mmCIF file with all atom_site columns, C-alpha atoms in Angstrom:
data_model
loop_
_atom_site.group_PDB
_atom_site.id
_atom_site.type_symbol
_atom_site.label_atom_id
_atom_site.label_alt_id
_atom_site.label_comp_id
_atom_site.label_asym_id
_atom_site.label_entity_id
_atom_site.label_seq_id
_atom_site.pdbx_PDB_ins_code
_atom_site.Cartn_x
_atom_site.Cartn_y
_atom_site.Cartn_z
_atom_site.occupancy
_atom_site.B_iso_or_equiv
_atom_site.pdbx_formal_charge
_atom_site.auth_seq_id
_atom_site.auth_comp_id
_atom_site.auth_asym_id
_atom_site.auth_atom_id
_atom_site.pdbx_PDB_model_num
ATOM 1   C CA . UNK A 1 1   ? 15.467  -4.502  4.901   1.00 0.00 ? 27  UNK A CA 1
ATOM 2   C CA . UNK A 1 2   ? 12.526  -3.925  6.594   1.00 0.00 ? 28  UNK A CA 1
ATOM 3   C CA . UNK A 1 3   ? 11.428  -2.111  10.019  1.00 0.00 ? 29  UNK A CA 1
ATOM 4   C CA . UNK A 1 4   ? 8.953   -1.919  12.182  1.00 0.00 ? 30  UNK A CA 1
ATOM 5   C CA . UNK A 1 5   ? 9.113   1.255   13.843  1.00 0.00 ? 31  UNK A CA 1
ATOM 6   C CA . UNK A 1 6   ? 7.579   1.794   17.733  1.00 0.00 ? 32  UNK A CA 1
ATOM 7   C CA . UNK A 1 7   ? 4.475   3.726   17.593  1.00 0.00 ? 33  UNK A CA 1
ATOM 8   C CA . UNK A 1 8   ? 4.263   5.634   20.722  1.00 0.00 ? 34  UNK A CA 1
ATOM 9   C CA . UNK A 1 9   ? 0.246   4.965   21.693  1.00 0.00 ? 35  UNK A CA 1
ATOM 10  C CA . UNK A 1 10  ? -0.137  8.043   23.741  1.00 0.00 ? 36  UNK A CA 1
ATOM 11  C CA . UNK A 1 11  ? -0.487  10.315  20.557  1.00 0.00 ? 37  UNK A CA 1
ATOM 12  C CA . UNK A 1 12  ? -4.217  11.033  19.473  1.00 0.00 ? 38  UNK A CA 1
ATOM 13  C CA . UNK A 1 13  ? -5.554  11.233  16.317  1.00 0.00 ? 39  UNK A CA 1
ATOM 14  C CA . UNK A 1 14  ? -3.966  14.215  14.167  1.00 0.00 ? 40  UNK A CA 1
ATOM 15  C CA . UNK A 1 15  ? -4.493  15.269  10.639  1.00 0.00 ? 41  UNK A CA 1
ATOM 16  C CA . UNK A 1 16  ? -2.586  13.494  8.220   1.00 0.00 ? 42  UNK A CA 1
ATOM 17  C CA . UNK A 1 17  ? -2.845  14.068  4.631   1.00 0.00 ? 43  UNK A CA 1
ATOM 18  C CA . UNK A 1 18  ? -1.622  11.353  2.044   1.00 0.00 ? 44  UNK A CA 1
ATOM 19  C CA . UNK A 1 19  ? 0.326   12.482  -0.912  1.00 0.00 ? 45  UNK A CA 1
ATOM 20  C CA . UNK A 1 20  ? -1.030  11.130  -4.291  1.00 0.00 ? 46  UNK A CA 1
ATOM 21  C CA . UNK A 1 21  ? 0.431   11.187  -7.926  1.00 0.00 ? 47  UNK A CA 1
ATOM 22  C CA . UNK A 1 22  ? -2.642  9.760   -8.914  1.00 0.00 ? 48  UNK A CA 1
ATOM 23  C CA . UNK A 1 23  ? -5.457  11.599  -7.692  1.00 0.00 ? 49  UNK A CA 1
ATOM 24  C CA . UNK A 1 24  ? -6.454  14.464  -4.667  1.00 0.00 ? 50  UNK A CA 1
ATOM 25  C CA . UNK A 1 25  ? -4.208  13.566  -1.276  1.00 0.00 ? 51  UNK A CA 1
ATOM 26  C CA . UNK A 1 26  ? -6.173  11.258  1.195   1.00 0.00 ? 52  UNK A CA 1
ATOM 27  C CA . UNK A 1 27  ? -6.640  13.687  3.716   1.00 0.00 ? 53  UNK A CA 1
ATOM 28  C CA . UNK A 1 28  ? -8.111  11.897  7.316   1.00 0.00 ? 54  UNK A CA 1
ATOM 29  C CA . UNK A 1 29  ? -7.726  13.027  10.845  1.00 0.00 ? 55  UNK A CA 1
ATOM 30  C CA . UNK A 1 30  ? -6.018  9.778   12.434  1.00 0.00 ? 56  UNK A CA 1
ATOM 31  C CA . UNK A 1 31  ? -3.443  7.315   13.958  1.00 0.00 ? 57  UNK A CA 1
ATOM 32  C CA . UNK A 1 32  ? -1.005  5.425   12.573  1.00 0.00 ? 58  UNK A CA 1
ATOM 33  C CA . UNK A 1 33  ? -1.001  1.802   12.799  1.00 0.00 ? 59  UNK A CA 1
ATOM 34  C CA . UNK A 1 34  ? 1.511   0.760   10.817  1.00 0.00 ? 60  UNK A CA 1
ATOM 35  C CA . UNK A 1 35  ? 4.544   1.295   8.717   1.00 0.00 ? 61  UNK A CA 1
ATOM 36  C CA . UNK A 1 36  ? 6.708   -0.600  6.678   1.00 0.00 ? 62  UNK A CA 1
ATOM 37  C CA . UNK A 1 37  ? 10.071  0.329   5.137   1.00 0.00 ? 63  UNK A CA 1
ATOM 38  C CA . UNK A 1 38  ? 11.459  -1.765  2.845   1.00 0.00 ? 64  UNK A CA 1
ATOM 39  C CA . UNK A 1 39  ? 14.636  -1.552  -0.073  1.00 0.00 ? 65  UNK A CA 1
ATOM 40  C CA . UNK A 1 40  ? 15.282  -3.839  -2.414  1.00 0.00 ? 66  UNK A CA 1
ATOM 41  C CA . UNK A 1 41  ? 19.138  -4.335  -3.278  1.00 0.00 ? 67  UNK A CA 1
ATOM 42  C CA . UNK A 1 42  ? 18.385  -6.462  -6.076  1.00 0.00 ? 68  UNK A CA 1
ATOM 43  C CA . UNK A 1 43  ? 16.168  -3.563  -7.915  1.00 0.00 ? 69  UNK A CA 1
ATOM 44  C CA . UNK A 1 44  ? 17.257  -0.252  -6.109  1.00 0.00 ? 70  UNK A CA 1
ATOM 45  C CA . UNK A 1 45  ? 13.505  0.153   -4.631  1.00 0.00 ? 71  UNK A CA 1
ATOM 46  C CA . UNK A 1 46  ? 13.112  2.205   -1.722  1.00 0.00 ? 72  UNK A CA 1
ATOM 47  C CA . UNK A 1 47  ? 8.938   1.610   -0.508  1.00 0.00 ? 73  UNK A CA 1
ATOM 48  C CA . UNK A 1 48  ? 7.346   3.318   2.273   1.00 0.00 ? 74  UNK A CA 1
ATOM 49  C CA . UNK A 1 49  ? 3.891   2.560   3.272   1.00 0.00 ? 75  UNK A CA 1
ATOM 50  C CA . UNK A 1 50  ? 1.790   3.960   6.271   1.00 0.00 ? 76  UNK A CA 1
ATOM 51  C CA . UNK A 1 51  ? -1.263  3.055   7.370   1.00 0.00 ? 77  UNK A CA 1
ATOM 52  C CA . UNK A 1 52  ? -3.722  5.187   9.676   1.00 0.00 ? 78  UNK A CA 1
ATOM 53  C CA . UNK A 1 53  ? -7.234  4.810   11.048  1.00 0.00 ? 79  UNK A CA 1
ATOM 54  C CA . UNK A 1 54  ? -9.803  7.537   12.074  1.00 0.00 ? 80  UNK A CA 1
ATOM 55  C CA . UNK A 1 55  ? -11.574 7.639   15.073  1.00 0.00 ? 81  UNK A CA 1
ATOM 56  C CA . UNK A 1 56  ? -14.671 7.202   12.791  1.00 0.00 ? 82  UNK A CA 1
ATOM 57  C CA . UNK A 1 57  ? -12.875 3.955   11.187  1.00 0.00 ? 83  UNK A CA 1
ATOM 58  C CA . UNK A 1 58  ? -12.026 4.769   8.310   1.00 0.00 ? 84  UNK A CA 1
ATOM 59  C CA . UNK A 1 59  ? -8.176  3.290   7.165   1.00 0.00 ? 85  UNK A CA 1
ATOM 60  C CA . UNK A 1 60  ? -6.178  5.706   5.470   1.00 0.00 ? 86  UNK A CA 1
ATOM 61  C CA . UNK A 1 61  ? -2.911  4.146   3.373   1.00 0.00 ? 87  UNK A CA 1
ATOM 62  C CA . UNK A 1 62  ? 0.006   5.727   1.573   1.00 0.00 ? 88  UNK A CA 1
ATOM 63  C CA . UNK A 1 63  ? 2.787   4.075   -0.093  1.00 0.00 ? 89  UNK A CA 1
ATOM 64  C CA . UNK A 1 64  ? 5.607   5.678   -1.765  1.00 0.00 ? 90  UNK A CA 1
ATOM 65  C CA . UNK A 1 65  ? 8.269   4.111   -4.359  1.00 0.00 ? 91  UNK A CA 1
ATOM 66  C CA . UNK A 1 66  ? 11.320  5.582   -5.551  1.00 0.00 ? 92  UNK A CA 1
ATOM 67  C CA . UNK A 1 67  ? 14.465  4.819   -7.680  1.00 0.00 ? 93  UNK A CA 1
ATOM 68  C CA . UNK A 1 68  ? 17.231  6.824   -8.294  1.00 0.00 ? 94  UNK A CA 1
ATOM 69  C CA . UNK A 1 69  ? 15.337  9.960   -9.449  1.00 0.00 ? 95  UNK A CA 1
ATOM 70  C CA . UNK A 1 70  ? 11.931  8.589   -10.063 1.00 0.00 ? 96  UNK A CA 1
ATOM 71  C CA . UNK A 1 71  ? 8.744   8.729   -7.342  1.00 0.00 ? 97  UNK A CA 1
ATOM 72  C CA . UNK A 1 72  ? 5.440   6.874   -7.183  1.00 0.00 ? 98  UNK A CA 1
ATOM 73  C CA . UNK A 1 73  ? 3.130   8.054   -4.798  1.00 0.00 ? 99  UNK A CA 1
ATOM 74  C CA . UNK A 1 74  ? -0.563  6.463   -4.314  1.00 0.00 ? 100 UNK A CA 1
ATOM 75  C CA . UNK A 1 75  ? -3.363  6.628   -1.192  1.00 0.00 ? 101 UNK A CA 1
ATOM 76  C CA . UNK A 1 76  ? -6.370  5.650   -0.488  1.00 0.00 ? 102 UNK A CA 1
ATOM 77  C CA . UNK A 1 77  ? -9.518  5.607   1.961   1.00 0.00 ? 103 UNK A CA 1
ATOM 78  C CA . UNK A 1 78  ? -11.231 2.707   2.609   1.00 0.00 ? 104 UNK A CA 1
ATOM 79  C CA . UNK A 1 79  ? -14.449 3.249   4.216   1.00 0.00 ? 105 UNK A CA 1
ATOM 80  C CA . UNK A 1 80  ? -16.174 0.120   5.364   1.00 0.00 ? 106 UNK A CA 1
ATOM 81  C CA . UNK A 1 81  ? -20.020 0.663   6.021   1.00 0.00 ? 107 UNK A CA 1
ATOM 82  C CA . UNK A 1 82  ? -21.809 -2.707  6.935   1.00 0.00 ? 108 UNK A CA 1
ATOM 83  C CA . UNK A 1 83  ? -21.532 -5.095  4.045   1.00 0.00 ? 109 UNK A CA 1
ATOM 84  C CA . UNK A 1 84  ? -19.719 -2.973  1.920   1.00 0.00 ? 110 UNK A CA 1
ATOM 85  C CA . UNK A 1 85  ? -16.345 -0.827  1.595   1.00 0.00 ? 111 UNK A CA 1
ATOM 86  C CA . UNK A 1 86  ? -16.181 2.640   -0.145  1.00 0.00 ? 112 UNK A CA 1
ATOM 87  C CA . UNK A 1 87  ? -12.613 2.430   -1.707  1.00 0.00 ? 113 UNK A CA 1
ATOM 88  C CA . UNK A 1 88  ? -11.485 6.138   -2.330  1.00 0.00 ? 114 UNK A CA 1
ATOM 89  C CA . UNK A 1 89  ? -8.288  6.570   -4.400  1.00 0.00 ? 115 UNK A CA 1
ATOM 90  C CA . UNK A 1 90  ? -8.405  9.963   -4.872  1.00 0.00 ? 116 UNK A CA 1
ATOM 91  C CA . UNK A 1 91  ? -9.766  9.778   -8.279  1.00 0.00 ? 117 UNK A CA 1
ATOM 92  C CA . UNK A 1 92  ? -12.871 7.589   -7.786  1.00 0.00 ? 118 UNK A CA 1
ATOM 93  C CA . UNK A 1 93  ? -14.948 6.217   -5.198  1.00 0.00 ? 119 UNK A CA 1
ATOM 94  C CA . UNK A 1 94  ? -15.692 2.649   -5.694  1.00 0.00 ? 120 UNK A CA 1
ATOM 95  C CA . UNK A 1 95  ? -18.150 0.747   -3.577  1.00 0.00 ? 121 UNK A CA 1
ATOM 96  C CA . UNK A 1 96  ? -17.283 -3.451  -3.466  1.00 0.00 ? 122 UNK A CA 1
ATOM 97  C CA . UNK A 1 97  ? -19.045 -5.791  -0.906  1.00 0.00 ? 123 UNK A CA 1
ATOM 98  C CA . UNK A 1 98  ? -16.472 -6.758  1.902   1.00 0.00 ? 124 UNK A CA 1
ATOM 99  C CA . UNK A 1 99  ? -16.586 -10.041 0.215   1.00 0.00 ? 125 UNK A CA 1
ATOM 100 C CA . UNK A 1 100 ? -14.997 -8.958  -2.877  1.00 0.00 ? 126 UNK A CA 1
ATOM 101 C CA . UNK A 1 101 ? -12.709 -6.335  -1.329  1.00 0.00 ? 127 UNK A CA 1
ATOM 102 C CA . UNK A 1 102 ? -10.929 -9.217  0.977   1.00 0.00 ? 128 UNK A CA 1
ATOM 103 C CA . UNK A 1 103 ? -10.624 -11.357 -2.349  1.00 0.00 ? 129 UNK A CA 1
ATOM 104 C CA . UNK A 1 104 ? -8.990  -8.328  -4.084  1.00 0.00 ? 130 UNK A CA 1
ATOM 105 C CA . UNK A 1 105 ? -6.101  -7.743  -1.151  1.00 0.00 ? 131 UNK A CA 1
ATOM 106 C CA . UNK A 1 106 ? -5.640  -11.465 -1.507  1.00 0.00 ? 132 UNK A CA 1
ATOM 107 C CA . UNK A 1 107 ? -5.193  -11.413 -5.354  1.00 0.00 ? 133 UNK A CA 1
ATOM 108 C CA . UNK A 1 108 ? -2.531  -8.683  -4.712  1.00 0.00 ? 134 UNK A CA 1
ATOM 109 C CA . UNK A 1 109 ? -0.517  -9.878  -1.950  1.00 0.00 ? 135 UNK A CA 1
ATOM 110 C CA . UNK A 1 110 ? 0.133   -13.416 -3.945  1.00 0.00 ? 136 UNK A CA 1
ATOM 111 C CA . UNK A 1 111 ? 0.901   -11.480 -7.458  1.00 0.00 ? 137 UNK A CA 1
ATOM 112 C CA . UNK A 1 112 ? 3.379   -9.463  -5.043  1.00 0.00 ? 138 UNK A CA 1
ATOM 113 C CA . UNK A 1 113 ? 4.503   -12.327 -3.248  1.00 0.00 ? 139 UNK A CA 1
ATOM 114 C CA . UNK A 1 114 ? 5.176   -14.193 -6.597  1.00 0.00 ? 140 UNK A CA 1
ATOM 115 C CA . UNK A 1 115 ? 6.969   -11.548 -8.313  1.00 0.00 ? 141 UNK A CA 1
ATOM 116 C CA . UNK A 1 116 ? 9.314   -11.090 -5.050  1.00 0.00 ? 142 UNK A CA 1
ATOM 117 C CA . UNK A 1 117 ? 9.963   -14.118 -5.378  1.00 0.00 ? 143 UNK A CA 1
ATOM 118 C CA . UNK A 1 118 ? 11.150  -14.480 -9.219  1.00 0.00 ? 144 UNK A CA 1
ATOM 119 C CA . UNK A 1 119 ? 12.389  -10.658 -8.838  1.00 0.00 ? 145 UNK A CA 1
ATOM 120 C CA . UNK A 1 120 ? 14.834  -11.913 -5.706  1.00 0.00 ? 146 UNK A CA 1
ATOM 121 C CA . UNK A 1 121 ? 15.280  -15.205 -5.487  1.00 0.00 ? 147 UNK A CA 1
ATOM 122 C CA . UNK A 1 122 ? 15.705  -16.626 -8.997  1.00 0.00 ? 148 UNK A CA 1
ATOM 123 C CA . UNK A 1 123 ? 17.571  -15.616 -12.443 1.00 0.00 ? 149 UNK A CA 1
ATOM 124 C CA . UNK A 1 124 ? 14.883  -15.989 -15.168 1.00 0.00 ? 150 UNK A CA 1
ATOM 125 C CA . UNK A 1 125 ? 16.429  -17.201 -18.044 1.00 0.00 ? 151 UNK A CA 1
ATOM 126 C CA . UNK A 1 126 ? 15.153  -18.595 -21.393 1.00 0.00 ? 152 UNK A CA 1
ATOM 127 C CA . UNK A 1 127 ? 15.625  -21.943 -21.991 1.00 0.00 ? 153 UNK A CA 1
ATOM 128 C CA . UNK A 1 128 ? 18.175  -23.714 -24.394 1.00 0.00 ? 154 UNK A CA 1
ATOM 129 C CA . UNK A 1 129 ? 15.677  -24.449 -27.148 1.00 0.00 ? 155 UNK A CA 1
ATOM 130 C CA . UNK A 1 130 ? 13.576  -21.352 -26.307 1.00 0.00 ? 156 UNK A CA 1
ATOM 131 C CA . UNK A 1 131 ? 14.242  -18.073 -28.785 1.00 0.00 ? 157 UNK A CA 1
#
């Protein structure tokens, strides 16, 4: 299940600070662009993600997973400044060319993609002659 709410374009940039389990909240003053709900019957995974940019252009994301009584929470700031993209996640900043950073999100949306796809459409099994 997931849904794409409507954004209503008439309200400005606001401060919006980005919980984190992992670090200090992502704190930005900005829009959202995006969010995605999504639950997975198959594992019981309820992930929230929100995305906001700053007037200054900086992209702000959150995501948040939970099952049954256990929460996730990560954010981070990407700051893109010419040929490079200060990548803020609350513990460290890391600096990557753009280059690398668009490899990176690639890398991680196919590992996703692949394990939604073994996670919900197949039954892993071992084989016959497999211990």
């Amino acid at each position: 299940m997931n849904r794409t709410p409507q954004i209503d374009q008439n309200i400005g940039p606001r401060p919006v600070s980005l919980p984190n389990d992992f670090g200090n909240p992502i704190g930005l003053t900005g829009t959202m662009v995006a969010e995605d709900i999504h639950f997975s019957t198959a594992t019981g995974l309820l992930t929230v993600e929100k995305l906001y940019k700053s007037v200054e252009g900086k992209v702000g994301y959150g995501i948040i997973a939970a099952s049954g009584e256990s929460r996730e929470r990560r954010a981070y700031l990407l700051d893109e400044q010419g040929d490079t993209v200060l990548a803020d996640n609350g513990s460290y900043v890391v600096e990557l060319p753009v280059n690398d950073m668009f490899e990176f999100l690639a890398m991680a949306l196919q590992a996703e993609d692949a394990r939604q796809a073994i996670g919900e459409h197949m039954l892993m099994r071992p084989a016959v002659n497999e211990d």
